[in-house]
Short mmCIF file of C-alpha atoms and ligand atoms in Angstrom, two decimals:
data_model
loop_
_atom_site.label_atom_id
_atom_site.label_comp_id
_atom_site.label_asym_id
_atom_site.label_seq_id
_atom_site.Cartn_x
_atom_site.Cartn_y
_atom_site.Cartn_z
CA UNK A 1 4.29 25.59 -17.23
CA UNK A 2 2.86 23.00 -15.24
CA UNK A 3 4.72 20.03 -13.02
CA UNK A 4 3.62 16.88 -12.26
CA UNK A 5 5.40 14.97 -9.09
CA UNK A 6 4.32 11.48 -8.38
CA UNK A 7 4.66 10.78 -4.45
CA UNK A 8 4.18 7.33 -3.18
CA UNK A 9 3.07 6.33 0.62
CA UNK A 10 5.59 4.05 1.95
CA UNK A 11 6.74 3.02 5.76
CA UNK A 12 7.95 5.59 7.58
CA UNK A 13 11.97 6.14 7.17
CA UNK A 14 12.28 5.66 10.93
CA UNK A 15 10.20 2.27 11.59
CA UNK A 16 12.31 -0.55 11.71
CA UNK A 17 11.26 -2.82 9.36
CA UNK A 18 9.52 -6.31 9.85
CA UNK A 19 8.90 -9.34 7.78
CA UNK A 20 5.39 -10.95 7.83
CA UNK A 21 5.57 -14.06 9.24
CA UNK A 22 4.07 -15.70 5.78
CA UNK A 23 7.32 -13.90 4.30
CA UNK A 24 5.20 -12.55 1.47
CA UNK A 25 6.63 -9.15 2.41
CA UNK A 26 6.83 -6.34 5.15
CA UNK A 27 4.29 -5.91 8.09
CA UNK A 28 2.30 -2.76 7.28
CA UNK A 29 -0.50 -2.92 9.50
CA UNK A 30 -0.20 -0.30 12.45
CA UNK A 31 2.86 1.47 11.24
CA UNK A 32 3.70 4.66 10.79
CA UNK A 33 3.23 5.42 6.85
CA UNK A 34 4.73 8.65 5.14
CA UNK A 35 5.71 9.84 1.92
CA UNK A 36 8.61 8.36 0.74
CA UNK A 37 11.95 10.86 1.08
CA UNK A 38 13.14 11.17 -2.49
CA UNK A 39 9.18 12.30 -3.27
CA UNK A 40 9.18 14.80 -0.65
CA UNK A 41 12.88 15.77 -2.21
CA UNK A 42 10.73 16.54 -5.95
CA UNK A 43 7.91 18.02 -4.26
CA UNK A 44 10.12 20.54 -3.01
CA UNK A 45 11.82 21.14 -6.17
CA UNK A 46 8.60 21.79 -7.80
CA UNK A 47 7.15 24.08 -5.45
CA UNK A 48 11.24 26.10 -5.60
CA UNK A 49 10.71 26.40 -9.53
CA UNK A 50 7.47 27.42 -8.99
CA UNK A 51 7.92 30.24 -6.56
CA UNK A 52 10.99 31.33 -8.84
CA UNK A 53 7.79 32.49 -11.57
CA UNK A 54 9.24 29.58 -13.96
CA UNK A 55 5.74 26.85 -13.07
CA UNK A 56 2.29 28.27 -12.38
CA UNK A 57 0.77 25.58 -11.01
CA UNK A 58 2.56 21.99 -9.08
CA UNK A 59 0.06 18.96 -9.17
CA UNK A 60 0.95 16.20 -6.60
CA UNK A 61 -0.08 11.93 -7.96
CA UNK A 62 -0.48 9.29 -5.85
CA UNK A 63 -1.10 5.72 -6.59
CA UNK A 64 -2.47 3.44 -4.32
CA UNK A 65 -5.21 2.74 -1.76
CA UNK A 66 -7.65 4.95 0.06
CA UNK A 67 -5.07 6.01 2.68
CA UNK A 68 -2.95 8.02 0.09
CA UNK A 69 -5.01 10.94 0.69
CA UNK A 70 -3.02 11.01 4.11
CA UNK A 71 0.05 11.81 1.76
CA UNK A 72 -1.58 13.87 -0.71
CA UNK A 73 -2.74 15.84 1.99
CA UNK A 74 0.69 16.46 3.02
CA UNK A 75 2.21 17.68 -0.49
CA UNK A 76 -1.45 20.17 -0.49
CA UNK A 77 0.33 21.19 3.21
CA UNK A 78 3.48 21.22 1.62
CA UNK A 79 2.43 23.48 -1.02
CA UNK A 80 1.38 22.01 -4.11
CA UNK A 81 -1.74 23.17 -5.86
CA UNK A 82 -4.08 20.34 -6.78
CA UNK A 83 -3.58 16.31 -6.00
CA UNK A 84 -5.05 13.31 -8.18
CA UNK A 85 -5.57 9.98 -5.97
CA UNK A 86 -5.29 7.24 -8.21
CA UNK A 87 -7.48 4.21 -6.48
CA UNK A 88 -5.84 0.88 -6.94
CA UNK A 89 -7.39 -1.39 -4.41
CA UNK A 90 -4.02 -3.83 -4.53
CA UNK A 91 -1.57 -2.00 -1.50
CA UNK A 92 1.69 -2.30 -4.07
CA UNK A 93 1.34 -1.11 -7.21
CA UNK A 94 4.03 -2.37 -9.53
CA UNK A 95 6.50 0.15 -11.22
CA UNK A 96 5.25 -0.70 -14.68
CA UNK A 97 1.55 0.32 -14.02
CA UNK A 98 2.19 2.88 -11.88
CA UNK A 99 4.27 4.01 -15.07
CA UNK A 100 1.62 3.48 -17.33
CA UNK A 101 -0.68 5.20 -15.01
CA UNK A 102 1.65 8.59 -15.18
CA UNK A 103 1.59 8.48 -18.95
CA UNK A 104 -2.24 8.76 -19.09
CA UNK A 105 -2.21 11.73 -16.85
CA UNK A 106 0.67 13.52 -18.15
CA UNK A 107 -1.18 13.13 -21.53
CA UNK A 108 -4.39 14.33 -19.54
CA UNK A 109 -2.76 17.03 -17.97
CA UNK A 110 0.61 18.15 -20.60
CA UNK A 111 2.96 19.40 -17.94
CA UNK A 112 6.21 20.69 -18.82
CA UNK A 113 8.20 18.52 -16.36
CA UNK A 114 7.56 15.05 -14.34
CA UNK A 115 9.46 14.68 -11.26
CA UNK A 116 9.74 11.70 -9.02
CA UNK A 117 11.57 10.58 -6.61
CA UNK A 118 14.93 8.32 -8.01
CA UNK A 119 13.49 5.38 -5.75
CA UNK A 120 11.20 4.40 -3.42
CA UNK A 121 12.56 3.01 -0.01
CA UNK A 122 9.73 -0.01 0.49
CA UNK A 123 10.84 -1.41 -2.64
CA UNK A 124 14.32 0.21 -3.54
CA UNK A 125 13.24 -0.51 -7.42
CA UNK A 126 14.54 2.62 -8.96
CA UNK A 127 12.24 1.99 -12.13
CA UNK A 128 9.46 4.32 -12.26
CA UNK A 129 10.86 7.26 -13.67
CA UNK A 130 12.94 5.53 -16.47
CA UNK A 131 9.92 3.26 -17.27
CA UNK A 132 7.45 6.69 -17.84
CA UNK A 133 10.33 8.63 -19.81
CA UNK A 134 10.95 5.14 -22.15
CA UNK A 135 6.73 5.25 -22.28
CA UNK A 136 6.57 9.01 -23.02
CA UNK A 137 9.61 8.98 -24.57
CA UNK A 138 9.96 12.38 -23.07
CA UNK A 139 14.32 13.09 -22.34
CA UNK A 140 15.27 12.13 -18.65
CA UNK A 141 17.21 13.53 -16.13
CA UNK A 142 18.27 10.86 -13.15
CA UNK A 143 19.78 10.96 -10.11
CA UNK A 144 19.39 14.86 -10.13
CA UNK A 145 21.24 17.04 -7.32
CA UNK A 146 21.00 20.75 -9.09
CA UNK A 147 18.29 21.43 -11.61
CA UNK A 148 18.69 24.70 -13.87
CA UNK A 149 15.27 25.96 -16.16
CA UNK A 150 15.42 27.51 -19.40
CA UNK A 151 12.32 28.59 -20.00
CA UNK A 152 12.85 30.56 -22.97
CA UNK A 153 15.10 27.98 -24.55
CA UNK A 154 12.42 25.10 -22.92
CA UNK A 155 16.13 23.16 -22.08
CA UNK A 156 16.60 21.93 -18.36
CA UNK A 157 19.88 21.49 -17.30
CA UNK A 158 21.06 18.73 -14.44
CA UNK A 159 23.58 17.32 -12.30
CA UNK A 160 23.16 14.03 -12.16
CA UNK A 161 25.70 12.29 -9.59
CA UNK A 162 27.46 9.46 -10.58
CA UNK A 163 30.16 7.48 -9.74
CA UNK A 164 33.01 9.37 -9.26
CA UNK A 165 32.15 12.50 -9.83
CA UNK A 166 28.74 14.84 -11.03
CA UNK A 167 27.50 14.34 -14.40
CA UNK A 168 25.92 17.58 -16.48
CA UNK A 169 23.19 17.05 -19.02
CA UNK A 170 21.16 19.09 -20.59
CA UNK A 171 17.40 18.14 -21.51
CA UNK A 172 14.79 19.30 -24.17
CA UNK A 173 11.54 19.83 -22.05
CA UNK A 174 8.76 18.22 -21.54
CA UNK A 175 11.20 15.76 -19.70
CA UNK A 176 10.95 13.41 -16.68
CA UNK A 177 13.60 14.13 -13.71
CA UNK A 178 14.21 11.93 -10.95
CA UNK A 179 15.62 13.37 -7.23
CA UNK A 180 18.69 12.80 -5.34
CA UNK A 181 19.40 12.93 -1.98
CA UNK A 182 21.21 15.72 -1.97
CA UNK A 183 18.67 17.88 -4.52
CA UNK A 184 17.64 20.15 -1.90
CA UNK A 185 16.17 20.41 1.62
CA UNK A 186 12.57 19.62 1.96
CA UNK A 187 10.29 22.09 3.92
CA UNK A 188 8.04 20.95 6.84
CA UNK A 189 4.58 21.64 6.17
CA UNK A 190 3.51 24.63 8.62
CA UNK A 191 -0.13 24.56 11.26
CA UNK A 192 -1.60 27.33 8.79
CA UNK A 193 -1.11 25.09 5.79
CA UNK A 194 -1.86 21.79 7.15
CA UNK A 195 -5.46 23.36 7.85
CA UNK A 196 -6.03 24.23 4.43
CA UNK A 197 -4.68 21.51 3.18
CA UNK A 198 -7.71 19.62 4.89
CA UNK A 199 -10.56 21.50 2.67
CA UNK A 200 -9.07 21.15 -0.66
CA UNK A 201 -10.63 18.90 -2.77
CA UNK A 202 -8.24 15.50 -3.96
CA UNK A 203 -9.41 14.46 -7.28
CA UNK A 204 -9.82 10.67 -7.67
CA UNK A 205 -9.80 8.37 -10.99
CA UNK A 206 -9.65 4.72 -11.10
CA UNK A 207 -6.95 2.86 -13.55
CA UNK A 208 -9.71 1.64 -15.63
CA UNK A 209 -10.60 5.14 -16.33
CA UNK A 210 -7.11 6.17 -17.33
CA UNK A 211 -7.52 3.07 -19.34
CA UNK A 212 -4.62 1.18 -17.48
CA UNK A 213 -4.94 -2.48 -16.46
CA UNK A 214 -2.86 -3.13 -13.05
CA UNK A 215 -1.33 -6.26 -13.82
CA UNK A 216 1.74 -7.52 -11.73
CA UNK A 217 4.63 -8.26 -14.22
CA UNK A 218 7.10 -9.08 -11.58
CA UNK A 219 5.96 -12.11 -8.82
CA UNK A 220 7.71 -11.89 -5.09
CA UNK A 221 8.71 -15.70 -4.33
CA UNK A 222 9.88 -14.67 -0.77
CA UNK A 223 10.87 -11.74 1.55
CA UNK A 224 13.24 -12.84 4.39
CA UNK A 225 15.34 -10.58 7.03
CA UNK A 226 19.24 -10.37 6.42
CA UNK A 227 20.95 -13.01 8.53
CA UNK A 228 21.36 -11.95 12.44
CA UNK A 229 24.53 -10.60 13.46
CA UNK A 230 26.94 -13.42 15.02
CA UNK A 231 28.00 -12.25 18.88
CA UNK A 232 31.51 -10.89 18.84
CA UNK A 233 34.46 -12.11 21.45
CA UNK A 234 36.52 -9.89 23.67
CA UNK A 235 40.07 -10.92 22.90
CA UNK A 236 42.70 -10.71 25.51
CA UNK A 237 45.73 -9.15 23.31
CA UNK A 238 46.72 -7.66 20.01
CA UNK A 239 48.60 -10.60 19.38
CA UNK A 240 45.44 -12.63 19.71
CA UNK A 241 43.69 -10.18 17.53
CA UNK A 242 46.16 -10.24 14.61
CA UNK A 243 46.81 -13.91 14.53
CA UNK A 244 43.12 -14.05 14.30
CA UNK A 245 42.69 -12.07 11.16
CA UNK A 246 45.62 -13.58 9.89
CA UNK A 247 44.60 -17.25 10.43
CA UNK A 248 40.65 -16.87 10.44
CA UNK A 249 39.36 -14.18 9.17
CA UNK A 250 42.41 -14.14 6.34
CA UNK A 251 42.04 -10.25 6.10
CA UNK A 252 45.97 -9.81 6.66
P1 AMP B 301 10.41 3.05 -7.58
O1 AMP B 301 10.66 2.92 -9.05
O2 AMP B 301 9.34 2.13 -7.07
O3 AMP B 301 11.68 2.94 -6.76
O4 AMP B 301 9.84 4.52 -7.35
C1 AMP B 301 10.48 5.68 -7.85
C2 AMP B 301 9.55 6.87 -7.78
O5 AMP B 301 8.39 6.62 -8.59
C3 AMP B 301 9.00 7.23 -6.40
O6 AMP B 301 9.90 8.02 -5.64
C4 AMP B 301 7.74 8.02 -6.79
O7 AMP B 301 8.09 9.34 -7.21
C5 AMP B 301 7.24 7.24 -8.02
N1 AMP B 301 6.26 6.22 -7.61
C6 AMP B 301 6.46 4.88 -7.51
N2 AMP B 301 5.32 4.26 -7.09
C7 AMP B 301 4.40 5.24 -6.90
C8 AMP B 301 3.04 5.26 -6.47
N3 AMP B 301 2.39 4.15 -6.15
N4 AMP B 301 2.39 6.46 -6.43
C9 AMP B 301 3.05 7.60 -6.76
N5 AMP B 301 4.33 7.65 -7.17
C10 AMP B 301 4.99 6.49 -7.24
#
């Protein structure tokens, strides 16, 4: 069996975000760019079901402009087997084409399973993997924190968690899964790896060849930073402080 896992290059988890002053959306230029947690969180699960003899072979998507390479590179370091750039000149691919774009190349490519991550933390949509499992209409599994392979029975089983507790389903492969936090541990890619991750070759394809037109479905009116934090006030006694949430703040 083969698996598919679409990682996306997004700011780095650690950079403190910053609005463009045209509020059109978040300053990219000069910062620190890295694939997106819940991706690295699927990559890892592929390359675990692979080493376990149940995948031969984990091929690593990317959709977006020339500098995805960067993160390719790093699932080839990581430990996946072949990577497809898809070149989209437009920085932010929508969820709906890069949807469509995973539906030609699963159809291209037939693997078994498609993981992604459940959401991508530049734009928190938490569509992708629904949208390509409605497109495929392949079974999905979201949310997943413990994935189980039947290969013989071709069923996956997952944990999905929801509110108040962890949800069990079991899927009829090929299916689409989409990664939880708390899925598994990532590795870090190691010097050895990262070097040979440098000379293997990243296939490219445009949209137009995969026969998808990028066309933005959803506009962006306006991106604006949350409201700054009012200054707090050192109060001189408990009384103070309880007459104040009684009388202002109305908590009590
Ligand atoms: P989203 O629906 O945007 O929150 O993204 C959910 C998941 O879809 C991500 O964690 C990725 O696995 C995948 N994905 C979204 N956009 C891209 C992209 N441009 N390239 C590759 N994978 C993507």
């Amino acid at each position: 069996m083969k698996i598919m896992v679409a990682v996306k290059r997004v700011v780095d988890y650690a950079v403190k975000i910053r609005v463009k002053p045209d509020k059109t959306g978040v300053e990219t230029t000069n910062v620190k760019m890295s694939m997106n947690p819940f991706c690295e969180i699927a990559l890892e699960e592929a390359l675990r079901i692979r080493e376990s003899g149940l995948a031969k072979e984990v091929v690593a998507v990317s959709v977006g402009p020339a500098q995805c390479t960067d993160t390719l590179r790093t699932a080839l370091a990581m430990g996946a087997d072949r990577a497809v750039h898809v070149e989209a000149g437009m920085a932010h691919v929508q969820p709906l084409s890069v949807a469509k774009i995973l539906r030609a190349l699963v159809q291209a490519e037939q693997p078994g399973l498609l993981i992604l991550g459940k959401q991508a933390i530049d734009d928190d949509c938490n569509q992708t993997g629904q949208m390509v499992a409605g497109l495929l209409q392949w079974p999905q599994g979201t949310f997943a924190s413990k994935v189980v392979l039947d290969k013989e029975k071709q069923k996956a089983t997952v944990e999905r968690e929801v509110d108040g507790g962890i949800e069990t389903i079991c899927l009829d492969l090929p299916a689409v899964i989409t990664t939880d936090l708390r899925l598994n541990q990532p590795r870090y890619a190691t010097l050895p790896n990262i070097m040979k991750a440098k000379s293997k070759v990243i296939k490219k394809v445009t949209p137009e060849e995969l026969n998808v037109e990028l066309r933005p479905d959803i506009e962006i009116i306006q991106v604006a930073e949350p409201p700054k934090r009012k200054a707090g006030v050192i109060l001189p006694s408990v009384d103070e402080l309880i007459d104040k949430l009684k009388n202002e703040a109305r908590v009590l």
